[in-house]
XYZ file of C-alpha atoms in Angstrom:
388
model
C 0.000 0.000 0.000
C 2.706 2.499 1.020
C 4.900 1.509 -1.939
C 2.055 2.114 -4.383
C 1.317 5.479 -2.786
C 4.939 6.629 -2.988
C 5.071 5.616 -6.648
C 1.916 7.599 -7.412
C 3.232 10.661 -5.592
C 6.589 10.627 -7.377
C 4.924 10.108 -10.768
C 2.534 13.011 -10.252
C 5.265 15.337 -9.024
C 7.312 14.611 -12.114
C 4.359 15.942 -14.068
C 4.491 19.156 -11.995
C 1.165 18.559 -10.150
C 0.151 19.179 -6.557
C -0.744 15.932 -4.827
C -3.613 15.409 -2.388
C -4.095 11.629 -2.104
C -7.041 10.304 -0.121
C -5.606 8.044 2.593
C -6.518 7.429 6.200
C -3.149 8.557 7.566
C -3.175 11.943 5.775
C -1.526 13.296 2.640
C 1.631 11.845 1.184
C 5.116 13.244 1.682
C 6.679 13.926 -1.722
C 9.618 11.541 -1.715
C 12.799 12.731 -3.410
C 14.928 9.884 -2.092
C 14.436 6.182 -1.393
C 11.645 5.340 1.032
C 12.919 4.291 4.440
C 10.956 4.890 7.647
C 9.671 1.724 9.260
C 10.762 -0.351 6.269
C 14.439 0.621 6.631
C 14.987 1.919 10.191
C 18.648 0.898 10.496
C 20.029 2.758 7.452
C 22.299 5.516 8.772
C 22.733 6.993 12.241
C 19.823 8.879 13.768
C 21.005 12.375 14.709
C 17.741 14.072 15.754
C 13.977 14.137 15.422
C 11.945 17.219 14.448
C 8.248 18.028 14.373
C 7.056 20.332 11.598
C 4.326 22.945 12.061
C 1.676 20.646 10.560
C 2.540 17.836 12.990
C 4.683 15.824 10.600
C 7.508 14.079 12.468
C 10.848 14.000 10.686
C 13.790 11.798 11.685
C 17.210 12.878 10.389
C 19.813 10.186 9.690
C 23.461 10.611 8.774
C 24.493 8.234 6.004
C 27.996 9.530 5.348
C 30.036 12.694 4.781
C 27.708 15.391 3.351
C 24.989 12.746 3.102
C 21.766 12.786 5.146
C 18.259 11.404 4.913
C 15.009 12.683 6.413
C 12.203 10.174 7.033
C 8.736 11.675 7.466
C 5.904 10.225 9.569
C 2.245 11.183 9.965
C 0.342 9.677 12.898
C 3.202 7.247 13.344
C 3.085 5.933 9.785
C 5.933 6.585 7.325
C 4.890 8.797 4.412
C 8.180 9.232 2.550
C 11.804 10.341 2.604
C 14.098 12.960 1.152
C 17.838 12.413 0.799
C 20.583 15.030 0.408
C 23.856 13.630 -0.897
C 26.321 16.412 -1.650
C 23.583 18.979 -2.331
C 20.273 20.018 -0.770
C 16.988 18.357 -1.631
C 13.371 19.242 -0.906
C 9.962 17.622 -0.444
C 6.403 18.947 -0.407
C 3.513 17.530 1.610
C 0.423 19.440 0.465
C 2.170 22.805 0.761
C 4.352 21.883 3.746
C 7.907 22.122 2.433
C 10.985 20.500 3.900
C 14.489 21.254 2.649
C 17.260 18.942 3.793
C 20.796 20.265 3.335
C 23.839 18.117 2.753
C 25.198 19.007 6.214
C 22.045 17.751 7.952
C 20.355 21.131 8.479
C 16.671 21.404 7.695
C 14.352 24.237 6.747
C 10.575 23.966 6.630
C 7.676 26.271 5.857
C 4.040 26.185 4.827
C 2.812 27.806 1.621
C 4.784 30.474 -0.293
C 4.233 28.434 -3.444
C 3.033 28.983 -7.007
C 1.675 25.884 -8.738
C 0.906 27.299 -12.172
C 4.161 28.855 -13.282
C 5.040 30.468 -16.593
C 8.244 31.863 -18.044
C 9.101 35.352 -16.907
C 10.171 37.430 -13.926
C 9.215 36.740 -10.307
C 9.786 38.816 -7.196
C 10.395 37.105 -3.842
C 9.298 38.432 -0.445
C 12.708 40.036 0.199
C 12.689 41.859 -3.149
C 14.922 39.393 -4.984
C 13.968 39.170 -8.667
C 14.394 35.867 -10.493
C 13.676 34.872 -14.055
C 12.164 31.473 -14.787
C 12.965 30.044 -18.182
C 13.705 26.895 -20.155
C 16.953 25.521 -21.476
C 16.626 25.794 -25.272
C 18.694 22.632 -25.735
C 16.944 20.122 -23.485
C 13.819 21.889 -22.218
C 14.769 21.848 -18.528
C 13.373 24.706 -16.475
C 15.695 26.920 -14.477
C 16.204 30.236 -12.721
C 18.548 33.169 -12.989
C 19.070 36.122 -10.672
C 18.270 39.558 -12.133
C 20.477 42.394 -10.889
C 20.405 45.936 -12.255
C 18.150 44.707 -15.018
C 20.624 42.062 -16.186
C 20.509 38.287 -15.805
C 23.379 36.602 -13.976
C 23.033 33.333 -15.881
C 20.591 30.431 -15.726
C 21.021 27.262 -13.715
C 18.606 24.439 -14.463
C 16.880 21.678 -12.540
C 19.060 18.636 -11.948
C 16.796 16.368 -9.890
C 13.991 14.021 -10.974
C 11.494 15.819 -8.698
C 12.651 19.320 -7.635
C 15.836 21.358 -7.266
C 16.893 23.702 -4.451
C 18.750 27.008 -4.881
C 19.820 29.780 -2.527
C 19.731 33.381 -3.764
C 21.085 35.652 -1.051
C 19.068 34.679 2.012
C 16.154 33.256 0.047
C 15.845 29.497 -0.414
C 13.780 28.447 -3.422
C 12.600 25.144 -4.822
C 11.504 24.482 -8.377
C 9.830 21.310 -9.599
C 11.471 19.651 -12.568
C 8.374 20.190 -14.699
C 8.222 23.846 -13.660
C 4.715 23.482 -12.204
C 5.745 24.242 -8.623
C 7.839 27.220 -7.501
C 8.261 27.937 -3.783
C 10.433 30.316 -1.761
C 11.273 31.049 1.864
C 13.424 33.743 3.474
C 14.809 32.397 6.776
C 14.535 34.846 9.667
C 12.278 37.262 7.793
C 8.882 38.335 9.115
C 7.715 38.882 5.546
C 6.949 35.684 3.662
C 5.022 35.283 0.436
C 4.761 33.178 -2.679
C 6.838 34.363 -5.655
C 4.976 37.174 -7.428
C 4.834 37.064 -11.221
C 6.001 40.336 -12.792
C 5.582 39.449 -16.443
C 7.975 38.599 -19.214
C 11.395 40.142 -19.362
C 11.248 43.263 -21.520
C 13.384 43.242 -24.610
C 15.718 46.188 -24.446
C 17.622 47.382 -27.452
C 20.969 49.058 -26.870
C 20.708 52.803 -27.160
C 22.772 54.588 -29.783
C 25.770 56.379 -28.329
C 26.225 60.103 -29.005
C 29.218 61.149 -31.143
C 32.543 61.452 -29.364
C 33.700 64.925 -28.404
C 35.794 66.736 -31.019
C 39.002 67.871 -29.315
C 40.548 69.761 -32.236
C 39.947 70.463 -35.921
C 38.917 69.953 -38.534
C 42.188 71.155 -40.020
C 43.105 71.081 -43.700
C 46.669 69.777 -43.877
C 46.970 69.704 -47.678
C 44.789 70.413 -50.702
C 42.539 67.350 -50.210
C 43.481 66.125 -46.753
C 41.696 67.147 -43.558
C 42.146 65.978 -39.952
C 40.419 66.238 -36.608
C 40.968 64.708 -33.203
C 38.178 63.171 -31.117
C 38.011 61.713 -27.656
C 38.434 57.932 -27.375
C 35.954 55.795 -25.465
C 38.859 54.357 -23.478
C 39.014 57.417 -21.266
C 41.517 60.073 -20.287
C 44.744 60.135 -22.260
C 43.234 58.265 -25.203
C 42.386 60.040 -28.473
C 41.546 59.112 -32.045
C 42.882 61.108 -34.986
C 40.570 61.014 -37.997
C 42.116 61.770 -41.383
C 40.103 62.038 -44.578
C 42.196 62.055 -47.763
C 40.745 62.013 -51.272
C 43.554 59.731 -52.501
C 44.350 57.492 -49.531
C 40.845 57.386 -48.089
C 39.843 57.620 -44.409
C 42.154 56.626 -41.548
C 41.552 56.431 -37.791
C 44.559 56.269 -35.467
C 44.063 55.347 -31.798
C 46.659 56.835 -29.448
C 47.356 56.501 -25.761
C 49.174 59.617 -24.544
C 50.759 60.102 -27.941
C 51.675 56.459 -28.569
C 49.979 54.805 -31.540
C 48.064 51.767 -30.401
C 45.949 50.768 -33.404
C 44.844 51.966 -36.831
C 41.838 51.407 -39.061
C 41.870 52.595 -42.682
C 40.253 51.996 -46.058
C 42.192 48.785 -46.645
C 41.585 47.518 -43.098
C 38.357 49.130 -41.894
C 37.766 46.840 -38.915
C 39.949 46.386 -35.818
C 37.841 44.126 -33.622
C 40.559 43.937 -30.975
C 40.293 47.642 -30.183
C 36.712 48.238 -31.265
C 37.520 50.454 -34.263
C 35.370 50.426 -37.393
C 35.095 52.513 -40.564
C 31.970 52.445 -42.713
C 31.524 53.891 -46.204
C 35.320 53.900 -46.548
C 35.185 54.205 -50.344
C 32.989 57.309 -50.399
C 33.340 61.008 -49.704
C 31.314 60.592 -46.486
C 32.961 57.863 -44.385
C 32.160 57.508 -40.719
C 34.112 56.099 -37.775
C 32.766 53.912 -34.973
C 34.353 52.962 -31.664
C 33.268 50.823 -28.727
C 34.813 49.074 -25.750
C 32.612 45.960 -25.565
C 31.461 43.367 -28.066
C 28.171 41.588 -28.613
C 25.282 43.945 -29.341
C 26.981 46.952 -27.751
C 26.412 49.866 -30.135
C 29.239 51.845 -31.677
C 29.790 55.519 -30.970
C 29.780 57.069 -34.444
C 31.562 60.172 -35.748
C 31.607 61.402 -39.324
C 35.045 61.928 -40.792
C 35.800 65.598 -41.446
C 34.502 66.706 -44.824
C 36.940 67.127 -47.674
C 37.398 70.633 -49.048
C 35.218 71.556 -52.012
C 36.548 70.421 -55.367
C 38.250 67.252 -54.107
C 37.657 64.167 -56.204
C 35.903 60.966 -55.217
C 38.371 58.669 -53.359
C 40.012 55.947 -55.430
C 38.419 52.560 -54.612
C 40.639 50.365 -52.470
C 41.342 46.683 -52.828
C 39.090 44.292 -50.873
C 39.560 44.710 -47.156
C 41.425 42.185 -45.086
C 40.845 41.755 -41.325
C 44.248 43.018 -40.231
C 45.124 46.076 -38.180
C 48.353 45.921 -36.255
C 51.247 43.509 -36.149
C 50.938 41.944 -32.695
C 53.207 39.379 -31.175
C 51.092 36.322 -30.585
C 51.087 33.184 -28.504
C 48.683 30.325 -28.044
C 46.435 29.672 -25.085
C 44.088 26.713 -25.084
C 44.440 26.281 -28.830
C 43.561 29.915 -29.595
C 45.657 32.936 -30.433
C 46.104 35.704 -27.896
C 47.499 39.143 -28.444
C 50.595 40.093 -26.459
C 50.949 43.865 -26.146
C 54.354 45.489 -26.460
C 55.918 48.528 -24.927
C 54.664 50.454 -21.927
C 51.141 49.016 -22.120
C 52.250 45.406 -21.909
C 52.933 45.334 -18.168
C 49.970 44.035 -16.241
C 47.953 43.163 -19.323
C 45.436 40.393 -18.847
C 45.678 38.026 -21.752
C 42.591 36.615 -23.417
C 41.512 35.215 -26.708
C 40.447 37.195 -29.723
C 37.326 35.812 -31.358
C 36.984 36.379 -35.081
C 33.649 37.815 -36.142
C 32.898 39.216 -32.667
C 33.957 42.814 -32.366
C 34.793 42.430 -28.701
C 37.983 43.893 -27.384
C 39.332 43.391 -23.914
C 42.101 45.397 -22.335
C 43.567 45.705 -18.862
C 45.771 48.629 -17.943
C 48.647 48.256 -15.506
C 49.816 50.490 -12.701
C 52.084 52.196 -15.217
C 49.355 52.665 -17.802
C 46.494 55.075 -17.682
C 43.317 53.962 -15.939
C 40.721 53.065 -18.517
C 37.535 54.786 -17.455
C 35.050 55.663 -20.171
C 33.117 58.832 -19.462
C 29.421 58.007 -19.177
C 29.850 54.486 -20.490
C 30.509 52.242 -17.510
C 32.327 49.894 -19.790
C 34.251 46.742 -19.075
C 38.001 47.219 -19.419
C 39.597 45.598 -22.392
C 41.497 42.387 -21.753
C 43.148 41.996 -25.090
C 45.227 44.397 -27.026
C 47.145 44.331 -30.207
C 50.692 45.550 -30.272
C 51.388 49.219 -30.930
C 52.179 50.113 -34.478
C 54.886 52.579 -35.322
């Protein structure tokens, strides 16, 4: 009789349903581990006995290092077990939750549960915001913490019945099917079920305003004009934009006068340093710079206009993805850029991914601090060697 009941409970929980079986001894304890109780009283060493708020009696056994089992009883009859081996596990008896940690600690509460979950954002009683979603590869449900509007990364259910997480002080459980989501904040007077906030809004990166023009435009010859703009890398960094009717546009990145990287008509993209030239073969090229990859938008500036009467630039040969001549080495089968000169000390080496305009750089104590005004950007980890 008890074996059949435990099987029914486990099967229903796998389907993400709340269980209320009709039995004389009361509702069933949702078993996450092997049933023990009266059928297996000698397995492990009894360390203590607890009584939950609904009258359920729980006996805690130590089975080994970081390995405990909790056997639950109602009116003296065993109703199920939960076993924590190396990680916490949880059980639910009609809204009475029990979490057993791998060190033998327990946590129990009544309620604070949502049974009909859906993908989106949830707020816990302490203000913590979590996003519930599915793994696109295998369909498992999972949670990720949302901080400052950004997700910290999903972790997914890893147990046949339910998985336990801790976010700050809050302890949460999520059924494998996603149909049961409960939370408890130990020591807090405010307790509540997770509150659904809706789906996560899709935010598109905002366009960045043009960089400040520091000097120019200055005509240096009949059909050559230059201007200097502020670099997104912060104080001490500038970009010199040159527009020449014969040679085409050129952008030179400098750090306190030292040339660090160049983009031009022949090589319009330097993904390592976030430099990009568009419309390089026209009279109206524009220059973009950024300090992060992915969907981070570029900060665009038009090249200074050529003087009146200058001819259309001569078309260049097809561009090749080369910018500077860095010294390279291999790390984990990939190529990393090794900076030279005064910026090399303290550099944090990383890989350069082709096709992803991400550039990482780390300045040393001897190099200027990289702080982008108004950007809050992540410092670059990878740099190409200085040219010239």
